[in-house]
Coordinates of C-alpha atoms and ligand atoms in Angstrom, one line a residue:
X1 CA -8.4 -11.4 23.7
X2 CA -12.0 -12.1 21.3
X3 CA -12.2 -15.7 20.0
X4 CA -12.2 -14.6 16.5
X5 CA -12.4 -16.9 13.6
X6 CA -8.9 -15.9 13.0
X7 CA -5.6 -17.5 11.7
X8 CA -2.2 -16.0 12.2
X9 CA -3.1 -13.1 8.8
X10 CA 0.3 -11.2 9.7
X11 CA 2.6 -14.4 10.2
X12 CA 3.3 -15.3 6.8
X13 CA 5.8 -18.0 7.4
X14 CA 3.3 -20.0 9.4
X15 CA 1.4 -22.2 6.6
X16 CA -2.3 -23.1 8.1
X17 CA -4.0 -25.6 6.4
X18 CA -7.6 -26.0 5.2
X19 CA -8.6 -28.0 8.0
X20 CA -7.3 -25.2 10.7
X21 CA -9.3 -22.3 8.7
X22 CA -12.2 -24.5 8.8
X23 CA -12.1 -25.0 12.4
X24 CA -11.2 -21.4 12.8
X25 CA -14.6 -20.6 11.0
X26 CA -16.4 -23.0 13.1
X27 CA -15.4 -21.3 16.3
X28 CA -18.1 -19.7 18.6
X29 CA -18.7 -15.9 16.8
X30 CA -16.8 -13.4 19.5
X31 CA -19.2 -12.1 21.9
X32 CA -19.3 -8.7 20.4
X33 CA -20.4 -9.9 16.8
X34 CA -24.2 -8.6 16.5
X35 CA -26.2 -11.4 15.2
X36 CA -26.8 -11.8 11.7
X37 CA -23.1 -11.0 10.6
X38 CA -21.7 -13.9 10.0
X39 CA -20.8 -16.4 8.0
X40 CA -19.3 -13.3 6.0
X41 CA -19.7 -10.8 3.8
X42 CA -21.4 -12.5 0.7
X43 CA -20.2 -12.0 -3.2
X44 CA -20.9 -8.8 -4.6
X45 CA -22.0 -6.9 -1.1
X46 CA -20.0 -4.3 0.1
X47 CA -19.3 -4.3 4.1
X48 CA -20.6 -1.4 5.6
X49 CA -17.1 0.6 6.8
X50 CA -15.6 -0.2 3.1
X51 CA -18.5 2.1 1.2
X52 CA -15.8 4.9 2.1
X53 CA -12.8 3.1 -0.2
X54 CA -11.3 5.6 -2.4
X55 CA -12.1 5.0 -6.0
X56 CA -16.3 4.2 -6.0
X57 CA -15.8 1.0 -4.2
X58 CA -19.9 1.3 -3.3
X59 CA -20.1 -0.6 -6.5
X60 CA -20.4 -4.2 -6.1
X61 CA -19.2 -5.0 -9.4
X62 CA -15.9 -2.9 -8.8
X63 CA -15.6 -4.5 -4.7
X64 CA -15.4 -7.5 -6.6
X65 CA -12.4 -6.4 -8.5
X66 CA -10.9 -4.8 -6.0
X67 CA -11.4 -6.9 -2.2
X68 CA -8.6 -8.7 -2.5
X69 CA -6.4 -5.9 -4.0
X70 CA -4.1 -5.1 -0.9
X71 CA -3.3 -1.9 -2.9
X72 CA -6.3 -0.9 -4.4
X73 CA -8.4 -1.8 -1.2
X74 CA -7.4 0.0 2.2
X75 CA -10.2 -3.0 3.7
X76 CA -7.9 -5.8 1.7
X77 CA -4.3 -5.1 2.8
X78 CA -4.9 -5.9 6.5
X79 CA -5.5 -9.6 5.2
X80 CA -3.8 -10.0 1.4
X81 CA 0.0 -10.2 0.6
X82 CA 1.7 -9.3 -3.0
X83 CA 4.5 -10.1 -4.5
X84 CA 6.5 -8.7 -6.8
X85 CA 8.3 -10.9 -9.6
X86 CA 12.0 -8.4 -10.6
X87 CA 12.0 -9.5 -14.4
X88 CA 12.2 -6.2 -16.3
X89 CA 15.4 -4.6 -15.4
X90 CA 16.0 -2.2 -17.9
X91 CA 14.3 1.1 -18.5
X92 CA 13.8 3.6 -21.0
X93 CA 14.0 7.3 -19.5
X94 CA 15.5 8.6 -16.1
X95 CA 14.4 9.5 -12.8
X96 CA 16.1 12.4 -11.0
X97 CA 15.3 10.3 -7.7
X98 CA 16.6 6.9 -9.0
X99 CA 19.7 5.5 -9.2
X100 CA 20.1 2.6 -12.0
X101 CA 21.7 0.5 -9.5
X102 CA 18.8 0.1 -6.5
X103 CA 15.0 -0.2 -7.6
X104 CA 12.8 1.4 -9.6
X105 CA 11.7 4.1 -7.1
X106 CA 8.2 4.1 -9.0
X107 CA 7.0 1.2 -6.6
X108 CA 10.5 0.7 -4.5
X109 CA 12.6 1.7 -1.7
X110 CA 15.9 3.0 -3.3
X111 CA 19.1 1.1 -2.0
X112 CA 18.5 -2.3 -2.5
X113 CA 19.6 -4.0 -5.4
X114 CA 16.8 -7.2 -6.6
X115 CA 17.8 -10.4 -8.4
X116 CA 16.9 -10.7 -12.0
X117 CA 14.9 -13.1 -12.6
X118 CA 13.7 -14.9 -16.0
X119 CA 10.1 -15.4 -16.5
X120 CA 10.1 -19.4 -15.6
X121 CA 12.5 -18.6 -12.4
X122 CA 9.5 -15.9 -11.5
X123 CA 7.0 -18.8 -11.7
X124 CA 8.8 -20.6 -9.5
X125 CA 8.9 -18.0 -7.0
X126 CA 5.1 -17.1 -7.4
X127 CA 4.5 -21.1 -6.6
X128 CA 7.1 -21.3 -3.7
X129 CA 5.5 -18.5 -2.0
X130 CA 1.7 -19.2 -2.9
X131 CA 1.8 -22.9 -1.1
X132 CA 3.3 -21.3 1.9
X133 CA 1.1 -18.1 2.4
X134 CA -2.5 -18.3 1.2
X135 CA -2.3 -14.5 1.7
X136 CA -0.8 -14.3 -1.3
X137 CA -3.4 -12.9 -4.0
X138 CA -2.0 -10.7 -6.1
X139 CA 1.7 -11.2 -8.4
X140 CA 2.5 -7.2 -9.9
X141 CA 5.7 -6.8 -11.9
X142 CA 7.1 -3.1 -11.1
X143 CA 10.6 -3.1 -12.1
X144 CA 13.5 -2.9 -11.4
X145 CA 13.3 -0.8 -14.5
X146 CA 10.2 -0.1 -16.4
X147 CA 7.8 -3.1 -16.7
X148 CA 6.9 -2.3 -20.2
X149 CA 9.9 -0.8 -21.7
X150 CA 11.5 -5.0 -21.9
X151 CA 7.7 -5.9 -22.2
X152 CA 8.4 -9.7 -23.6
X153 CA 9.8 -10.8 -20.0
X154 CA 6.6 -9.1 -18.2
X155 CA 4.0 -10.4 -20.3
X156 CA 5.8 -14.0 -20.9
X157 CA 5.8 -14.4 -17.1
X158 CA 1.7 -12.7 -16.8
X159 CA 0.7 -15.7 -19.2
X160 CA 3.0 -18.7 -17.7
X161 CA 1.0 -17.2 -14.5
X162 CA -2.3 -17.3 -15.5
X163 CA -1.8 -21.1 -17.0
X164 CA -0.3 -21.7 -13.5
X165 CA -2.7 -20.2 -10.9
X166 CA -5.9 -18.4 -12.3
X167 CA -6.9 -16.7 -9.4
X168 CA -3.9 -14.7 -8.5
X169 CA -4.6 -10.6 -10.1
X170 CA -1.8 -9.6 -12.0
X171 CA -0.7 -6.3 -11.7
X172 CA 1.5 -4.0 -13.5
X173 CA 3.4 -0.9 -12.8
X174 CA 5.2 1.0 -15.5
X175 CA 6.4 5.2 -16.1
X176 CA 3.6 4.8 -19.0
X177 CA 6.0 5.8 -21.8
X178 CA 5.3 2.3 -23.6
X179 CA 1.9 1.6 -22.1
X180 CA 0.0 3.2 -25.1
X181 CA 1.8 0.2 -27.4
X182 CA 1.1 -2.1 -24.5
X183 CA -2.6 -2.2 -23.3
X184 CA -3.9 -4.8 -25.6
X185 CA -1.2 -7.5 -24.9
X186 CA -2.1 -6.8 -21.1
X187 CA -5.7 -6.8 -21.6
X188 CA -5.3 -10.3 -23.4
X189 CA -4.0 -11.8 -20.5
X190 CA -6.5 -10.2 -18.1
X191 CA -4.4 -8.0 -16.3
X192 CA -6.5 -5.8 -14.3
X193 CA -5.0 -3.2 -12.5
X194 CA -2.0 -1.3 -14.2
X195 CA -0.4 1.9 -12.6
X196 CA 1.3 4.7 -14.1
X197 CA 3.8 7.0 -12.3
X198 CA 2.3 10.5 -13.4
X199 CA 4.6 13.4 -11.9
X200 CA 3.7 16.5 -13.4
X201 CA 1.2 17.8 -16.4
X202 CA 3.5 20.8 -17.3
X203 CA 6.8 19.7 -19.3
X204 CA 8.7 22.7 -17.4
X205 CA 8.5 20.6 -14.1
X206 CA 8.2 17.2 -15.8
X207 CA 12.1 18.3 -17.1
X208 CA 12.8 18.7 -13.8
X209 CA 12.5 15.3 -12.4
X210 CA 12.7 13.4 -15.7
X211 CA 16.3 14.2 -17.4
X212 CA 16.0 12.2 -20.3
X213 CA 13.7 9.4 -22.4
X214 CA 14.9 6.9 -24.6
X215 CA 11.7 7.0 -27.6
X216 CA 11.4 6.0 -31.2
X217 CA 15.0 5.0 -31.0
X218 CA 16.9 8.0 -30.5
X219 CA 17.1 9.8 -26.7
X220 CA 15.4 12.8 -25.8
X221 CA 16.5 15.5 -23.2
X222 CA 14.8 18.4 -21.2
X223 CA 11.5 20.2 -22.2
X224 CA 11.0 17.9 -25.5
X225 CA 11.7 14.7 -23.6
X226 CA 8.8 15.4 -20.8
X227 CA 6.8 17.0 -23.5
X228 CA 6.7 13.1 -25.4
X229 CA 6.6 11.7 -21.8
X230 CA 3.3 13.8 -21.2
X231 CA 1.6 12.7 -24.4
X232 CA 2.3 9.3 -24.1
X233 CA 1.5 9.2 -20.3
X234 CA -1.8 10.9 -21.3
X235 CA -2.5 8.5 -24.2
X236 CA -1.5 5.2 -21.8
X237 CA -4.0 6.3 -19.4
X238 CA -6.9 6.7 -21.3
X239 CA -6.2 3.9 -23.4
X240 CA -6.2 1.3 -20.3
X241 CA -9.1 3.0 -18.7
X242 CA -10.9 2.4 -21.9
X243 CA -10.1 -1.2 -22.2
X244 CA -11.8 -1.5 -19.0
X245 CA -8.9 -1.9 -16.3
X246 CA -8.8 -0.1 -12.9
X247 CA -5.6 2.5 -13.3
X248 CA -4.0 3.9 -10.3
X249 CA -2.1 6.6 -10.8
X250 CA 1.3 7.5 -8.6
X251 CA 3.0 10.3 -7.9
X252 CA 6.6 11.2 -6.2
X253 CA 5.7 14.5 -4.0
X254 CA 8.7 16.8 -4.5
X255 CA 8.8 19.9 -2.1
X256 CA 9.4 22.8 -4.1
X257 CA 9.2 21.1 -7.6
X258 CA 5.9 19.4 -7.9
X259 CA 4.3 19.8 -4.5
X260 CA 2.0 22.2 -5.3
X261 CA 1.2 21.1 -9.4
X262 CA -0.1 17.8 -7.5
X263 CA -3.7 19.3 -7.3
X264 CA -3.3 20.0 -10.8
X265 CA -2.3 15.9 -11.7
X266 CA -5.0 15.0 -9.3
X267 CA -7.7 16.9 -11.4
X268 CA -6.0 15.5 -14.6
X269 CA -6.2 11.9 -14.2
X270 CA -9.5 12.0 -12.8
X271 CA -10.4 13.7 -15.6
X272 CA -9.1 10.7 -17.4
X273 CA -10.6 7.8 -15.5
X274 CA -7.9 7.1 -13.3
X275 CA -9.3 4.9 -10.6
X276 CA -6.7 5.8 -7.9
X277 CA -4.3 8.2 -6.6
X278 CA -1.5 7.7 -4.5
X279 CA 0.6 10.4 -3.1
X280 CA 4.1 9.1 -2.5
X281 CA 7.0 10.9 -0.5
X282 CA 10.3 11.5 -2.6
X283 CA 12.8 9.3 -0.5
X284 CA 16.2 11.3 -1.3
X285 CA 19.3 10.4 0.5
X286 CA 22.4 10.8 -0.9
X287 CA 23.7 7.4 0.2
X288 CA 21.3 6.1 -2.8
X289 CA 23.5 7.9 -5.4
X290 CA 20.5 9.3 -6.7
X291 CA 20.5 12.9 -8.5
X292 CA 18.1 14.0 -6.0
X293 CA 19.7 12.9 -3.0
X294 CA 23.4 14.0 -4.2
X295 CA 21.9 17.5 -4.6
X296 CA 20.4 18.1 -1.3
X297 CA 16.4 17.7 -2.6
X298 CA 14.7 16.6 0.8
X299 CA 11.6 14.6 0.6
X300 CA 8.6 15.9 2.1
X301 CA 8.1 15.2 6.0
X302 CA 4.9 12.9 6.7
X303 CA 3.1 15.9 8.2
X304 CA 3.5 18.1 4.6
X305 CA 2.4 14.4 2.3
X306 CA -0.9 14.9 5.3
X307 CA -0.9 18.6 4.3
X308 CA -0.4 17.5 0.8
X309 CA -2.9 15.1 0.5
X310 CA -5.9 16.9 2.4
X311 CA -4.8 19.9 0.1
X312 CA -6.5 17.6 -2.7
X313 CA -10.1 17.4 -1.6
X314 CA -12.1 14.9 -0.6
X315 CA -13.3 13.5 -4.1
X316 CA -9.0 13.1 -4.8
X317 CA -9.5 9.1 -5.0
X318 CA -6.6 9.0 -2.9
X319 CA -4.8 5.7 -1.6
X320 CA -3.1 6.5 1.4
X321 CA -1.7 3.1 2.6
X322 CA 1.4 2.5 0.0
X323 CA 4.5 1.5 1.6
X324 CA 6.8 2.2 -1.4
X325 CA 7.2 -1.8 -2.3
X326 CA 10.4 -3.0 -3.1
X327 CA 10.4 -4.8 -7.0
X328 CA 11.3 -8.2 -5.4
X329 CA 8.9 -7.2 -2.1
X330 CA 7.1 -10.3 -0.6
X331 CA 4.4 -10.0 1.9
X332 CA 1.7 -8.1 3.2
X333 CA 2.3 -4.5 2.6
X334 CA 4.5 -3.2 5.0
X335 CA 6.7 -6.2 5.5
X336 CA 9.2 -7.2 3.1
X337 CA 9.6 -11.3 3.0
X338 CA 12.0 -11.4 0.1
X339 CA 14.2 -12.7 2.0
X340 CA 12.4 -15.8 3.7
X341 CA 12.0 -17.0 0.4
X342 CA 14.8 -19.1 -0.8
X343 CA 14.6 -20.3 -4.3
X344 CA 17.3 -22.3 -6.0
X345 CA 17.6 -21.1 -9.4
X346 CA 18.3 -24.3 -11.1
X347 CA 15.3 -26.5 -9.2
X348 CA 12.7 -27.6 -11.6
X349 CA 10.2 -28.4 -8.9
X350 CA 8.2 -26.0 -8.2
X351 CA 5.9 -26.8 -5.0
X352 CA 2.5 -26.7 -5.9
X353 CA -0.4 -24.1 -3.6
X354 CA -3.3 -26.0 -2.8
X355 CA -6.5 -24.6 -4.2
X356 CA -8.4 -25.5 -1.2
X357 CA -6.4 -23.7 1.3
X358 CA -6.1 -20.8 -0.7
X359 CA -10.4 -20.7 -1.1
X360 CA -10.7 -21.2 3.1
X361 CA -8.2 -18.4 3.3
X362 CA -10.8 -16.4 1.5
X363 CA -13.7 -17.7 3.5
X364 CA -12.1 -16.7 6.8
X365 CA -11.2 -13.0 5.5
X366 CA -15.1 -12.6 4.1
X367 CA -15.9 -14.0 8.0
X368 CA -13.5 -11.1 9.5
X369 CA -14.6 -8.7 7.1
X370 CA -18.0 -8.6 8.4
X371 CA -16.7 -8.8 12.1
X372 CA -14.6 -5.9 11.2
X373 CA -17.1 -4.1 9.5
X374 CA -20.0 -4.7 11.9
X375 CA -17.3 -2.9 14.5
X376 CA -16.7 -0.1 12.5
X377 CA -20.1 0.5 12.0
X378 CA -20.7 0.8 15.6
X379 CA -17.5 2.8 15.9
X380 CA -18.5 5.5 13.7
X381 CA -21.9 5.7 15.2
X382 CA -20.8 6.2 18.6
X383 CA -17.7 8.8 17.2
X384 CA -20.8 10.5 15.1
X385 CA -22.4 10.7 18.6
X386 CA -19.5 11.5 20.6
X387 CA -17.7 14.1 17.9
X388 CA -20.6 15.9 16.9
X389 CA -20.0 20.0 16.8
X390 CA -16.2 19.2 17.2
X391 CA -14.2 21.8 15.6
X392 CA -11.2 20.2 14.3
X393 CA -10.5 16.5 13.2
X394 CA -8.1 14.4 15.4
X395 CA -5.4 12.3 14.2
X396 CA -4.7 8.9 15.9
X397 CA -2.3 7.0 15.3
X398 CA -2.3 3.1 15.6
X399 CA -0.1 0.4 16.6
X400 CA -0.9 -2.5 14.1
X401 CA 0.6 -5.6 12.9
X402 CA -2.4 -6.5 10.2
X403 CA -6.1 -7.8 10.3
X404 CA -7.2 -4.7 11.4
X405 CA -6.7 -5.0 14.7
X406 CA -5.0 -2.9 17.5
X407 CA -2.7 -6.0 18.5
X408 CA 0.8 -4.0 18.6
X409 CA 2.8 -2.9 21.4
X410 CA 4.4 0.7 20.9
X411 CA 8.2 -0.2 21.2
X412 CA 7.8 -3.1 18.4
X413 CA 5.5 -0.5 15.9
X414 CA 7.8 0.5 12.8
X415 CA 4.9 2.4 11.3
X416 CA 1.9 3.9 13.0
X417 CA -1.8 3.9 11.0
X418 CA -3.1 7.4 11.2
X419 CA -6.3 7.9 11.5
X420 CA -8.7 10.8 11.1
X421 CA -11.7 11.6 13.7
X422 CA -14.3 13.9 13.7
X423 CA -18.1 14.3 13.3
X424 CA -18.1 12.6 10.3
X425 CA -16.7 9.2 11.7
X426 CA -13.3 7.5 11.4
X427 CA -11.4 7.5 8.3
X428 CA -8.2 6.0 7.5
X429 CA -5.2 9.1 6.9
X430 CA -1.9 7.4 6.1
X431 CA 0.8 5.0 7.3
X432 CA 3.8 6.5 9.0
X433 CA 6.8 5.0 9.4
X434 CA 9.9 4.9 11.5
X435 CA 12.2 2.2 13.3
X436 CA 11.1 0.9 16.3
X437 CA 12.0 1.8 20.0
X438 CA 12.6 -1.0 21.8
X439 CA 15.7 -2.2 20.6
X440 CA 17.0 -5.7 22.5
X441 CA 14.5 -5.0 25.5
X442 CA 15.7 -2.3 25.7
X443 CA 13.9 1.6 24.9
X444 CA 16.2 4.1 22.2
X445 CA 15.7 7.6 23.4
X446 CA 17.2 8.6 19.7
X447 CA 14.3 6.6 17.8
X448 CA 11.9 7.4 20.2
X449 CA 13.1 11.4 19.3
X450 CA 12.4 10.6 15.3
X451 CA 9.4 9.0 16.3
X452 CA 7.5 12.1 17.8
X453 CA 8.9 13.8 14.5
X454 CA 7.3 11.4 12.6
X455 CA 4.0 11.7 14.6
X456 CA 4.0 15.9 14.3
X457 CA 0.2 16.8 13.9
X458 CA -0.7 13.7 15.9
X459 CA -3.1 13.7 18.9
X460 CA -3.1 10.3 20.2
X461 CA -1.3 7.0 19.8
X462 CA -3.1 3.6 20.4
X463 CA -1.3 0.1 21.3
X464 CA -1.7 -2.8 23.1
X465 CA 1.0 -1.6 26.0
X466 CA 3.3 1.0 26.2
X467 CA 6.4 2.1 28.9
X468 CA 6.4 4.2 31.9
X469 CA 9.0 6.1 29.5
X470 CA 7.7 6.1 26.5
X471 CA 4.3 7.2 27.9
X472 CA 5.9 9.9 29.6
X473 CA 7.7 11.4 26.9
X474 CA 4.4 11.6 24.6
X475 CA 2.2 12.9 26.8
X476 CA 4.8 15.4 27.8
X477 CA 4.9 16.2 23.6
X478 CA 1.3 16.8 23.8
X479 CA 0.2 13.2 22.8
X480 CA -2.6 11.4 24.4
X481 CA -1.7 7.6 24.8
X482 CA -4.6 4.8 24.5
X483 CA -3.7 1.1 25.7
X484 CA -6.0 -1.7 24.8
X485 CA -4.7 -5.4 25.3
X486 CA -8.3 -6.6 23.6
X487 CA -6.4 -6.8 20.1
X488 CA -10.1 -5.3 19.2
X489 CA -11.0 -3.8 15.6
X490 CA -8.8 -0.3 15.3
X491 CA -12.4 1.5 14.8
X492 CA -13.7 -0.1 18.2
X493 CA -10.8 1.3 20.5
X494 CA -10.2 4.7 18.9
X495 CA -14.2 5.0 19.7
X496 CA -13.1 4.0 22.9
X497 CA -10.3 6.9 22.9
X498 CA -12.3 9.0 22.0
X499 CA -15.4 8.3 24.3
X500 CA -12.6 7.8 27.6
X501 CA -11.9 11.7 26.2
X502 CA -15.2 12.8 26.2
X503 CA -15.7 11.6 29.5
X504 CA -12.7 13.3 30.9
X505 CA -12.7 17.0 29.2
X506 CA -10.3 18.2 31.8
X507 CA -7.5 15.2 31.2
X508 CA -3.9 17.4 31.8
X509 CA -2.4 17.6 28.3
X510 CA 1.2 19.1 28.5
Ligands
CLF1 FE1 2.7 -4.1 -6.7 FE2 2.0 -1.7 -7.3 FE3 0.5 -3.7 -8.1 FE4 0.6 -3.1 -5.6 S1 2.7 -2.3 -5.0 S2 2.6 -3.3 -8.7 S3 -0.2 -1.8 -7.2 S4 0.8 -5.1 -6.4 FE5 1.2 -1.1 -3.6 FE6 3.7 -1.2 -3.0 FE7 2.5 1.1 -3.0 FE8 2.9 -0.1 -5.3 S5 2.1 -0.6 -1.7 S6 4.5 0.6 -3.9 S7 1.0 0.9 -4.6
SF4_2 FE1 14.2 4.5 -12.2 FE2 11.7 3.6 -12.4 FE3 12.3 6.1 -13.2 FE4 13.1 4.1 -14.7 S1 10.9 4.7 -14.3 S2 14.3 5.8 -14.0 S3 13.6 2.5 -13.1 S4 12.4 5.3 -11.1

């Protein structure tokens, strides 16, 4: 294992302080850093392997805004953790894949039910968290209704915030019917990054995931009711892009209802200025209550949201890392914390994040950042080498806990990062997830059966160690299996994959 300048990025539990991330940037650079890389990446340059960020993130100006965005930077959420604060629980129209009682399935996992908080009980929860994980960097209310529908208790909590710690981003995500009446209280308290859940363009389909609105205080049904939804979707959209804030747009992919308008949307809010665009599968189940799930609407399969996606070109501004955040999620993405954090309602004393800790978190990240990106670099020069004339991309898919790093064993993975190789380099395709095999010690032939279903289209999968079994039973699916115990940058041993390939064209592949 290197001797990065690294602290424990995925164990959020662990608090390091500002002496240990000092020391930690004092170590001896890792033998593979070229020189000239460190101390970090400096304000305002954008590390090599990051030019590629969806949204125009070559701009320095718009890096800045976006570095320590784990949502709105692919290259920030290996190393930044949000939070989300539940203080808007009521909303005003319905989703044919939610059910009141769970989450806003805008940015949530249906099924679980958050506490309510007030504004002031939010604040305390930010403050808890932030002196215990210096991850923390960005504070987003997204339900579990609409943030903006109840706007008083999201924008009351956005300004106790900023008073509170001025370098957390704020982030808002809401179904945009009351964002056109909302942009300028948000931009007055510098919030940043809003999202807006943008399904369809044409009513006829809108009607079909969206029953009803509640606007202009009467309700609104069908055609007319997506028709208003539209308009004011539209009008939220531009407005915020034109008050100078970075909009991400999300969309619930709906086989057989909205699957193929998508490429329409796309075009849309691109059109419009939206910055990003994340493709999100409908999760339908009927054991959610939702309409959706009680009628037998499947979601998509991760191989059709690949097909889906690709299907949108390579100028779609696509995210491709969202994990479907619960509204109470807490953590990096990926990894709900909710839970750890205990908060007694009634406590006044709030403990207080220390400034310092939280600026030598950053100073480490900048340090990995350039390590990372100084490996990718060389990655995708050796891939460019190795790939060149290669027909068809290859999909990887990677066993990761955070940082970036291949540092996973395959029984503990609950999501693989997917990767695309080719000619062109390495490119980051899309989380997928299911539960993990090893269960107790011991290896789940049924999990390790949903698994290979979850890794359809795959060529390879990458860990740190896998089973005799497991191994077996991949390679017999067709799947090439990497191990590298290095806990090296992802880029550095799928180039290594790929070259150990290359090397061996006649490798038997069942
Ligand atoms: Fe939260 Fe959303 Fe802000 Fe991120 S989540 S409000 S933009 S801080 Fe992120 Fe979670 Fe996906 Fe949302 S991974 S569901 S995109
Ligand atoms: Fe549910 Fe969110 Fe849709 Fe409202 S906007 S109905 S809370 S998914």
């Amino acid at each position: 294992m290197s001797s990065l300048p690294r602290v424990p990025l995925d164990a959020l539990t662990t608090l390091a302080t500002a002496e240990d991330l000092r020391a930690a940037l004092a170590r001896p650079a890792t033998p593979s850093t070229p020189p000239g890389t460190r101390p970090g990446v400096r304000s305002g340059r954008v590390p090599h392997n990051k030019r590629r960020e969806a949204g125009g993130a070559t701009d320095a100006a718009v890096w800045e805004r976006i570095k320590d965005h784990p949502c709105y930077s692919e290259d920030a959420h290996h190393d930044f953790a949000r939070m989300h604060v539940a203080v808007a629980p009521v909303c005003n129209i319905q989703c044919h894949y939610c059910n009141r009682k769970h989450d806003c399935a805008n940015e949530s996992r249906p099924g679980v039910t958050s506490a309510r908080l007030t504004p002031e009980q939010a604040v305390r929860r930010v403050l808890t968290v932030a002196a215990q994980v210096p991850q923390l960097s960005v504070v987003g209310v997204a339900g579990p209704g609409d943030a903006l529908y109840d706007a008083e208790r999201t924008l009351r909590t956005f300004e106790l915030l900023r008073a509170e710690m001025p370098d957390l981003t704020l982030c808002v995500s809401t179904n945009g019917l009351a964002l056109p009446d909302r942009v300028a209280a948000l931009k007055a308290l510098d919030v940043d990054h809003v999202t807006v859940t943008i399904n369809f363009m044409d009513p006829e389909i809108g009607a079909a995931i969206h029953p009803w609105i509640f606007h202009d205080h009467r309700r609104w049904t069908g055609r007319e009711a997506a028709r208003i939804l539209h308009e004011r979707q539209m009008e939220g959209l531009e407005a915020a892009v034109a008050a100078g804030m970075l909009v991400k747009v999300n969309s619930v992919l709906i086989p057989g209802i909205n699957d193929a308008h998508l490429i329409e949307v796309n075009q849309a809010v691109r059109a419009k200025g939206a910055f990003l665009h994340n493709v999100m599968p409908l999760i339908s189940d009927p054991a959610h209550g939702t309409h959706f799930g009680l009628t037998g609407q499947r979601g998509p399969t991760p191989a059709e949201v690949h097909r889906a996606r690709e299907a949108l070109g390579e100028d779609a501004r696509l995210m491709r890392h969202c994990r479907q955040c619960r509204a109470d999620a807490v953590g990096m993405l990926g990894e709900d914390r909710c839970q750890d954090v205990t908060l007694d309602p009634v406590d006044d004393v709030a403990p207080r994040p220390d400034p310092e800790v939280r600026a030598a978190y950053r100073a480490v990240v900048d340090s990995a950042r350039a390590e990372r990106a100084a490996a990718a670099a060389r990655a995708d020069a050796l891939v460019e080498a190795v790939a060149a004339g290669t027909e068809a991309p290859r999909l990887v898919a990677v066993c990761s806990r955070g940082g970036g790093r291949v540092n996973l064993h395959f029984g503990k993975a609950t999501e693989f990062h997917v990767y695309q190789v080719d000619g062109a380099g390495i490119r980051f395709s899309g989380v997928r997830r299911a539960d993990n095999y090893c269960l107790g010690g011991r290896g789940d032939a049924d999990r390790l059966g949903t698994i290979l279903t979850v890794l359809e289209g795959v060529d390879a999968v990458v860990c740190v160690k896998i089973g005799d079994g497991p191994r077996r039973r991949l390679e017999a699916a067709g799947l090439a299996v990497h191990e590298d115990g290095r806990h090296e940058v992802i880029e550095t041993v799928i180039a290594a994959w790929l070259a150990d390939e290359a090397a061996a064209p006649v490798r038997a592949r069942a």
